[in-house]
Tab-separated table of C-alpha atoms (C1' of nucleotides) in Angstrom:
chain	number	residue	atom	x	y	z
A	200	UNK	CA	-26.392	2.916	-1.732
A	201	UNK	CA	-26.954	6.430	-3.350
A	202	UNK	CA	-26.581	9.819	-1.920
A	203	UNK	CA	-29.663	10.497	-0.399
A	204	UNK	CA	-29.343	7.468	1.811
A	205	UNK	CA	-25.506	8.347	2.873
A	206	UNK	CA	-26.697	11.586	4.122
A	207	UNK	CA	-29.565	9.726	6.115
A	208	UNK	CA	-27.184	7.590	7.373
A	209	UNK	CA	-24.917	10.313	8.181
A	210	UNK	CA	-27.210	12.386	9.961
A	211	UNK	CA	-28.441	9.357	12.319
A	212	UNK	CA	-25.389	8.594	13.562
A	213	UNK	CA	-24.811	12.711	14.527
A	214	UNK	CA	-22.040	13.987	11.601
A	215	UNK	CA	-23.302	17.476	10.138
A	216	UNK	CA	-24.096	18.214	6.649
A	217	UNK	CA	-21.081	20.039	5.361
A	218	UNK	CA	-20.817	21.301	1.596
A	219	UNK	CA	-17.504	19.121	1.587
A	220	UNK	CA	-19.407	15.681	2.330
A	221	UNK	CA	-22.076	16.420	-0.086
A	222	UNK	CA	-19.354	17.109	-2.672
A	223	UNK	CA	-18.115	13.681	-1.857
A	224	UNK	CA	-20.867	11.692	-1.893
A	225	UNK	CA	-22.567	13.064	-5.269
A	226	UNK	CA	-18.986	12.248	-6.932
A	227	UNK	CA	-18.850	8.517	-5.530
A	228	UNK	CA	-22.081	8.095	-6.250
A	229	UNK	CA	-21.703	9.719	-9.873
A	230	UNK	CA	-18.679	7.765	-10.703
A	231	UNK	CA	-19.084	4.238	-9.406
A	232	UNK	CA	-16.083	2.911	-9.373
A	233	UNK	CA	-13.158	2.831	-6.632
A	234	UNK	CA	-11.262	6.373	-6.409
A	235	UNK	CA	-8.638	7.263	-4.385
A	236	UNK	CA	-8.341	10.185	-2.296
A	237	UNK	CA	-6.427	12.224	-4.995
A	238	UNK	CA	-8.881	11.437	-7.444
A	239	UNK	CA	-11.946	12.918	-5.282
A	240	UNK	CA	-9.272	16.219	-4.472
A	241	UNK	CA	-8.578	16.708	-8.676
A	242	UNK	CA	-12.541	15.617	-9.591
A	243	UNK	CA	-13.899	18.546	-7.146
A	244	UNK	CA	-10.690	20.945	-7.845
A	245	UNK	CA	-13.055	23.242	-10.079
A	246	UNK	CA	-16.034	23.587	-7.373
A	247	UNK	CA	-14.165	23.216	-4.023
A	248	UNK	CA	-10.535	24.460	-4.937
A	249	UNK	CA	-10.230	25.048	-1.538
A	250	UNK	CA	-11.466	21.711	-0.176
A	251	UNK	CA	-7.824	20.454	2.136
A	252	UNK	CA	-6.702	17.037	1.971
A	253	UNK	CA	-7.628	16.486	5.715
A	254	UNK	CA	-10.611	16.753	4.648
A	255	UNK	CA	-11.207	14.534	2.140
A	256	UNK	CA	-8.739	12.028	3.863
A	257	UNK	CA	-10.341	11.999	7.177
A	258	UNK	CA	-14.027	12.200	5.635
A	259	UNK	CA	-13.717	9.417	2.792
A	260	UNK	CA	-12.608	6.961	5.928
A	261	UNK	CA	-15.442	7.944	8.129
A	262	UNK	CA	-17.644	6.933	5.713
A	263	UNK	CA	-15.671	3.719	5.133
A	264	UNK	CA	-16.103	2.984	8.924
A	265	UNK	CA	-19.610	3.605	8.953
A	266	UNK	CA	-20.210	1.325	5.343
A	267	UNK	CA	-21.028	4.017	3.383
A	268	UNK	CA	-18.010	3.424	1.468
A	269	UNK	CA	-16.270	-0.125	0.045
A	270	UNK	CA	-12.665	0.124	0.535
A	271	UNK	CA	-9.993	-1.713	-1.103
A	272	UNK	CA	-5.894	-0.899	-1.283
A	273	UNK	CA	-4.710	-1.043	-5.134
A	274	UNK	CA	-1.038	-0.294	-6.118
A	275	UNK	CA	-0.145	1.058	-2.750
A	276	UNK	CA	-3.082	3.320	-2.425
A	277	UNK	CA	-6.712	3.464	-0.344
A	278	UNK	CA	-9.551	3.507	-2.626
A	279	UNK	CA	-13.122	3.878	-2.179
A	280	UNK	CA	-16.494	3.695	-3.907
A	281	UNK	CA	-19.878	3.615	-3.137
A	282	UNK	CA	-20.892	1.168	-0.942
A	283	UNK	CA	-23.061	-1.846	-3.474
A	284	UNK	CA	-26.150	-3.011	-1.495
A	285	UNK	CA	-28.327	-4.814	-3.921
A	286	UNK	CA	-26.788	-8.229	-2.853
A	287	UNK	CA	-25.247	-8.333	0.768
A	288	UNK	CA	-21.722	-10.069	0.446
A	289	UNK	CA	-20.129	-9.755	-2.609
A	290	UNK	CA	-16.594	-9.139	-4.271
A	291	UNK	CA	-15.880	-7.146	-7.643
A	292	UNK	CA	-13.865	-7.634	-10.636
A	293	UNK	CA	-11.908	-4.361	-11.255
A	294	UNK	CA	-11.167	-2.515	-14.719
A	295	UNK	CA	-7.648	-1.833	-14.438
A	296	UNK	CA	-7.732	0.557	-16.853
A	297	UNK	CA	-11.087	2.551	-16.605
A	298	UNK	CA	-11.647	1.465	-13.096
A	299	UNK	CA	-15.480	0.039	-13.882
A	300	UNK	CA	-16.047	-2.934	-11.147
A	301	UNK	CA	-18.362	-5.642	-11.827
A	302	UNK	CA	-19.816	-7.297	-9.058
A	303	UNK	CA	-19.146	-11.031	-8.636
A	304	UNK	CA	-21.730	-13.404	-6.731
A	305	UNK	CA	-18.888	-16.299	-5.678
A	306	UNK	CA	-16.751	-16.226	-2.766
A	307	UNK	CA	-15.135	-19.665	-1.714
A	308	UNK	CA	-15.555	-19.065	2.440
A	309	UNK	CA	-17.887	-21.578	3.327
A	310	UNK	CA	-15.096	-23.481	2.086
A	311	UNK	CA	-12.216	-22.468	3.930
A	312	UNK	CA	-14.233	-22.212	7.238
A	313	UNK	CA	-14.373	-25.690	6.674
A	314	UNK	CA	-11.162	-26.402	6.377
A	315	UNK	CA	-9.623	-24.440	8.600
A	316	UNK	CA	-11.787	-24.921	12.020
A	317	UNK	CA	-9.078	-24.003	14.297
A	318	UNK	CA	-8.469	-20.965	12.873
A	319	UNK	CA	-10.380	-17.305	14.068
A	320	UNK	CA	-11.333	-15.934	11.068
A	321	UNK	CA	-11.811	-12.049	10.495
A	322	UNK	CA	-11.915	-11.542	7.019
A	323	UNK	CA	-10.706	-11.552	3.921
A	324	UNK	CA	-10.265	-10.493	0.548
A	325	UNK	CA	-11.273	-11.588	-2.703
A	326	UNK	CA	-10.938	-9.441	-6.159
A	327	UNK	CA	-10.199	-10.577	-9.454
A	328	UNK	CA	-8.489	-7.776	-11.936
A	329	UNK	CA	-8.249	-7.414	-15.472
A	330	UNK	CA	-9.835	-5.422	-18.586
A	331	UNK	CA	-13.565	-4.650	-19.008
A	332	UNK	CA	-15.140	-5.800	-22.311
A	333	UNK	CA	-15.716	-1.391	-23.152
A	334	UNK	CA	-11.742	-0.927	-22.548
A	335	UNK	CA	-10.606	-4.600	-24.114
A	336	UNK	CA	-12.665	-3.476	-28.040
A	337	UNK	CA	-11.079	0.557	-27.482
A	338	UNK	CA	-7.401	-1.382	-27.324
B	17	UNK	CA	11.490	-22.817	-2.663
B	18	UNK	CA	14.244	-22.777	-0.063
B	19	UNK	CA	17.818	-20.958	-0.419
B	20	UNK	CA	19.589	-23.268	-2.794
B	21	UNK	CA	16.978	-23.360	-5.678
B	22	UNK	CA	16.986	-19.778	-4.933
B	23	UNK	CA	20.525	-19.032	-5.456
B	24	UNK	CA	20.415	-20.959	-8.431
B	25	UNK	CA	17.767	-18.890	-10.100
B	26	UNK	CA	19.583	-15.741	-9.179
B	27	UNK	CA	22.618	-17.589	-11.259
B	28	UNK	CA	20.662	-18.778	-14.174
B	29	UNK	CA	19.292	-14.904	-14.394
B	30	UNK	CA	22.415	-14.019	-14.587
B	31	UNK	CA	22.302	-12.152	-11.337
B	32	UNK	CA	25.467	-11.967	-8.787
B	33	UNK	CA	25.852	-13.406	-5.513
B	34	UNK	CA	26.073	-11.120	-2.881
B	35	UNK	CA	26.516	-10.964	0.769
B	36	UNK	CA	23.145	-9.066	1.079
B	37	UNK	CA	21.105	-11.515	-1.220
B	38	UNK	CA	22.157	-14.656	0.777
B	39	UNK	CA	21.285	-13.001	4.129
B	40	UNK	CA	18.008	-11.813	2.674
B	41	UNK	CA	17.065	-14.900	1.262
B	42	UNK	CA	18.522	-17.118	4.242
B	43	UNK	CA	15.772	-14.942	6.389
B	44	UNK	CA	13.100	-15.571	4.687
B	45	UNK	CA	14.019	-19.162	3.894
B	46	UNK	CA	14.016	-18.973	8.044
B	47	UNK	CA	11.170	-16.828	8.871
B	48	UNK	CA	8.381	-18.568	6.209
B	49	UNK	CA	6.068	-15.902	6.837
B	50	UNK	CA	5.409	-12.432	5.327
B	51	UNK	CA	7.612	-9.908	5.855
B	52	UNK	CA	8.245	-6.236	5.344
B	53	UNK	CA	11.086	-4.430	4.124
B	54	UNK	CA	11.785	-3.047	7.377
B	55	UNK	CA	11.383	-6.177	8.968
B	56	UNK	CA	14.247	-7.418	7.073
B	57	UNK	CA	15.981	-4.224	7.906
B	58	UNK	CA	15.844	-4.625	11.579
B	59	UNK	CA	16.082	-8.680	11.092
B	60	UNK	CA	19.459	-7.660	9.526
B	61	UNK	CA	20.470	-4.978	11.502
B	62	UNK	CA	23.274	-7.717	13.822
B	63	UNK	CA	24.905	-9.072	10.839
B	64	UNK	CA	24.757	-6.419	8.609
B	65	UNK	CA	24.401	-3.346	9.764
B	66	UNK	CA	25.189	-1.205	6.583
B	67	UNK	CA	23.082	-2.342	4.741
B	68	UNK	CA	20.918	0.607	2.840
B	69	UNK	CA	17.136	0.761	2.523
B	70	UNK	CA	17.650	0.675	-1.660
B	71	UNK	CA	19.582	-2.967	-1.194
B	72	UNK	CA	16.891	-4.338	1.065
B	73	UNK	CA	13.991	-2.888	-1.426
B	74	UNK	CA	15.430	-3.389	-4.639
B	75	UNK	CA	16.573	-6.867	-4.086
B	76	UNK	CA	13.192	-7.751	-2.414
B	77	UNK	CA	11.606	-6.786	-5.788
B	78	UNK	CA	13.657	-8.291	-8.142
B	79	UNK	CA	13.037	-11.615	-6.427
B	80	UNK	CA	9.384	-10.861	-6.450
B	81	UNK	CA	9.838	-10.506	-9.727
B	82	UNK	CA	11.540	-13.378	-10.833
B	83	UNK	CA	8.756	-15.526	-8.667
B	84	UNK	CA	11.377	-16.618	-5.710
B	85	UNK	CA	9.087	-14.562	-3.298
B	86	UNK	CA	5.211	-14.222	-2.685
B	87	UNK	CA	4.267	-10.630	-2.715
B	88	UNK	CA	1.519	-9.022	-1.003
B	89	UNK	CA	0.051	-5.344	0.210
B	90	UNK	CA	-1.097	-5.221	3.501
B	91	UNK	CA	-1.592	-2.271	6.089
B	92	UNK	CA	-0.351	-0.047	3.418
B	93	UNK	CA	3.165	-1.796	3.251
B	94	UNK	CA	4.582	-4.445	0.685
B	95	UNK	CA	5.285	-7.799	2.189
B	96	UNK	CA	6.961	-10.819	0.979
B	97	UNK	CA	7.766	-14.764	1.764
B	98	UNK	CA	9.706	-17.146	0.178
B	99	UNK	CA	7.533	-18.795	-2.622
B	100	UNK	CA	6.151	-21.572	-1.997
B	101	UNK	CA	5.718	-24.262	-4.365
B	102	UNK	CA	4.371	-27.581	-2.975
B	103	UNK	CA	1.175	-27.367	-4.646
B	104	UNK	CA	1.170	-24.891	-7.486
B	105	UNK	CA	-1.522	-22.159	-7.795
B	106	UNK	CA	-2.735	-21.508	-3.867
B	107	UNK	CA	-3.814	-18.521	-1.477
B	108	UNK	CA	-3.221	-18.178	1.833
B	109	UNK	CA	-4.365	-17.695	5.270
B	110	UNK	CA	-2.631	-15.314	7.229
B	111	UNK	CA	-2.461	-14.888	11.137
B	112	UNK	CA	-2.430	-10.570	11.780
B	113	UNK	CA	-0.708	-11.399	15.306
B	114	UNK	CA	2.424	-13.586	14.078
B	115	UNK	CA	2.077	-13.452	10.371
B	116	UNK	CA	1.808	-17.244	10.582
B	117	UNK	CA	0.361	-18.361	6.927
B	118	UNK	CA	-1.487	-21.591	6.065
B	119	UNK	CA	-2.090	-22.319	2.337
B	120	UNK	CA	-5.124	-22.911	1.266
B	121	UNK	CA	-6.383	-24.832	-1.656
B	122	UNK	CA	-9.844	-23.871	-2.471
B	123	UNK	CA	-9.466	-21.236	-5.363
B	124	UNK	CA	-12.855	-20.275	-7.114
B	125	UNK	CA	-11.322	-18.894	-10.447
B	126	UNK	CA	-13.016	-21.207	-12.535
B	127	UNK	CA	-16.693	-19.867	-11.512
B	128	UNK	CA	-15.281	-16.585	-12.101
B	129	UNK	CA	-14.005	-17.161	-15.432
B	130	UNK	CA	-17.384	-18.263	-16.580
B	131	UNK	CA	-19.788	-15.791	-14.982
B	132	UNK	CA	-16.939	-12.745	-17.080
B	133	UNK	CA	-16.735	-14.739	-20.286
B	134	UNK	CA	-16.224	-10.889	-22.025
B	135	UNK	CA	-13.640	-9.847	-19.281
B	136	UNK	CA	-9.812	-10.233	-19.921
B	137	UNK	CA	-8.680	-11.657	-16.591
B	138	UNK	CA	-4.829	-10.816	-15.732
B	139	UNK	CA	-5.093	-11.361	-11.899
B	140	UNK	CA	-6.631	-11.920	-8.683
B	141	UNK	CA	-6.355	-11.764	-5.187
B	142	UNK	CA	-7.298	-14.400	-2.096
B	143	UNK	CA	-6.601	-13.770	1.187
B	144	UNK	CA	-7.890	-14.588	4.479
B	145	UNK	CA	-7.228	-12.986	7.636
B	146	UNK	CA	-7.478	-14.052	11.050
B	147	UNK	CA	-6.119	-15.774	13.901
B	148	UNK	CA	-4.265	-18.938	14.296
B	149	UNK	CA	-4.599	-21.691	16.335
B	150	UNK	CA	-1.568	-20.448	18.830
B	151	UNK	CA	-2.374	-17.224	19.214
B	152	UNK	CA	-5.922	-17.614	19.919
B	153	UNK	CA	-4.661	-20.100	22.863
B	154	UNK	CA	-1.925	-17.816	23.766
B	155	UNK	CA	-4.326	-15.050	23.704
C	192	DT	C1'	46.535	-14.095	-10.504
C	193	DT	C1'	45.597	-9.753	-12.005
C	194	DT	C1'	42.735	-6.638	-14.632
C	195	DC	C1'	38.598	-4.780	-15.767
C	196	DC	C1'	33.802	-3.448	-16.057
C	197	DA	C1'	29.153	-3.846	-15.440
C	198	DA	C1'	26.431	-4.966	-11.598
C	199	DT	C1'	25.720	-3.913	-7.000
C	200	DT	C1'	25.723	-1.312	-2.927
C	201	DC	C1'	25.928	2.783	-0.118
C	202	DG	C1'	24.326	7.125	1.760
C	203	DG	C1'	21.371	10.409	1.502
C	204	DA	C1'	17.997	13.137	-0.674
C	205	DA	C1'	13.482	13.214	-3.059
C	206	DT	C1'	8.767	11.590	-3.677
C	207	DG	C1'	4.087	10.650	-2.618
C	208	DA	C1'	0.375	8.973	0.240
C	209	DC	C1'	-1.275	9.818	4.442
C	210	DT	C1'	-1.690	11.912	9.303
C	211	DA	C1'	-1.410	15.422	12.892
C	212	DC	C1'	-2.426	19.811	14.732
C	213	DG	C1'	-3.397	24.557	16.045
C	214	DA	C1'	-6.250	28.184	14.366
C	215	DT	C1'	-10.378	29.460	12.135
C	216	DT	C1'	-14.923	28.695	10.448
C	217	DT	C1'	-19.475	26.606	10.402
C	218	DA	C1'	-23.650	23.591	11.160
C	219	DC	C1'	-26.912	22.829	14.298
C	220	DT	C1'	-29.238	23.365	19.065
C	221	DC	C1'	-31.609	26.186	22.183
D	188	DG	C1'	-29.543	35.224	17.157
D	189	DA	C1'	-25.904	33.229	20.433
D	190	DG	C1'	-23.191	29.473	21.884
D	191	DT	C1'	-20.747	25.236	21.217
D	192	DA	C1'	-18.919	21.268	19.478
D	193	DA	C1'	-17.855	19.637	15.042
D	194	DA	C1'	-15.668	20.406	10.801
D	195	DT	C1'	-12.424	22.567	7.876
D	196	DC	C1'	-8.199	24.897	6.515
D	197	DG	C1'	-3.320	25.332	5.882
D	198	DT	C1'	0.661	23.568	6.831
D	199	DA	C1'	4.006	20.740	8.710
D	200	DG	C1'	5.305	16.038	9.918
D	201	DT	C1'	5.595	10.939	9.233
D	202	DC	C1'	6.478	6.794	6.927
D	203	DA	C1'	7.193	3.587	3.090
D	204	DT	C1'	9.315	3.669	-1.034
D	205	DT	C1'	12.168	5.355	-4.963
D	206	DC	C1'	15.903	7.794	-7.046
D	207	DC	C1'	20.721	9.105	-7.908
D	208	DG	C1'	25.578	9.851	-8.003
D	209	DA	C1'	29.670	7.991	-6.095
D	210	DA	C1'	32.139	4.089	-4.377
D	211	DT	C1'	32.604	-0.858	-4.158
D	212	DT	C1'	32.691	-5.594	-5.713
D	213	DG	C1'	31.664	-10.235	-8.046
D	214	DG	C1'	33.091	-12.775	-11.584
D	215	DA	C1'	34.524	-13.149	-16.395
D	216	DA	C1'	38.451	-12.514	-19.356
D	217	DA	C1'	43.283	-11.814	-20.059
DNA sequence: TTTCCAATTCGGAATGACTACGATTTACTC
DNA sequence: GAGTAAATCGTAGTCATTCCGAATTGGAAA
């Protein structure tokens, strides 16, 4: 996903086109990787210094809810990123040092749906953490 | 794991035993599910009514740490359950209406470790979320 | 058994992520 | 260009968690 189709997306399902949410989107889009909501506030302090934390709360999980954002809860905070398209269901490996994710093709499901057929299953999570080749040679 | 093992550990650590550690641990020896911190808080609250917040937290972390709980993050709050240890490396299910776990064996780690040959891996996470066979009955 | 001290707990205050809310501003429709 | 609902701002509130100084206590040593 990339900017120009988040604000597509946006605009079809009736959200305006606010300075804030293009702010946003250009710096998920730039960075991709997962930020949290105190990284986006510090990233866009120099252009929006005025730019409230309702804001960017309440406007990084609309686009969550409407999969324009990946979410994922790391050391007891939300993060987001841009939402990956080119396969359809994937997980990531996560940098946790720089943050870089990797995207990882395997994901045991088909698996457990098997061996659990009694069970109502919603969903589930599956990410693998560690230190990206860039940040293991800089150690 | 179950209490006695557990006690032991906290001996062989070196750490004392204390009213508040045996009632923490005999819950969640009981309960075999996750559990918050305020859970055990209100669990508690008959028996042992003064108990602070810092006992209940700081205990529940040092026996994350020395592996005689299972720690997780989930709806923005820390949870734990005694460690289990019939088979040794697992994930689990987990029921989001009674908190009702079933282990789970499949663990695709391997296929992971090959497709990041490059990567340092330190961690990962499997979970699955859903209902279990009760509830969806009792539902 | 008594003494002693570091470990533990208590009580409450501080932190930090996140949410709520009334007042103001703004994007978009007509 | 005017009107309206949506969006934002600023700030205060909530909730899980951590911190800290003072008081208590488990268990080793005398």
């Amino acid at each position: 996903m990339n900017f120009d189709i988040a604000m597509e997306r946006l605009k079809s399902e009736g959200f305006k086109r606010t300075p804030s949410r293009e702010a946003i989107l250009r710096l998920l889009e730039r960075e991709d990787r997962y930020l949290s909501a105190g990284d986006v506030r510090k990233a866009l302090a120099d252009q929006h210094p005025k730019m409230s934390q309702d804001t960017v709360y309440r406007n990084l999980s609309s686009f969550s809810e409407m999969k324009i954002l990946e979410e994922t809860e790391l050391g007891g905070e939300r993060k987001f990123r841009m939402h990956c398209n080119r396969h359809g269901h994937h997980h990531h490996f996560i940098c946790m040092e720089c943050g870089r994710t990797e995207e990882l093709d395997v994901c045991p499901m088909e698996q457990v749906s098997r061996a659990l057929p009694s069970f109502v299953i919603d969903d589930h999570k599956f990410e693998v953490y560690g230190q990206c080749p860039d940040c293991r040679t800089a150690g």
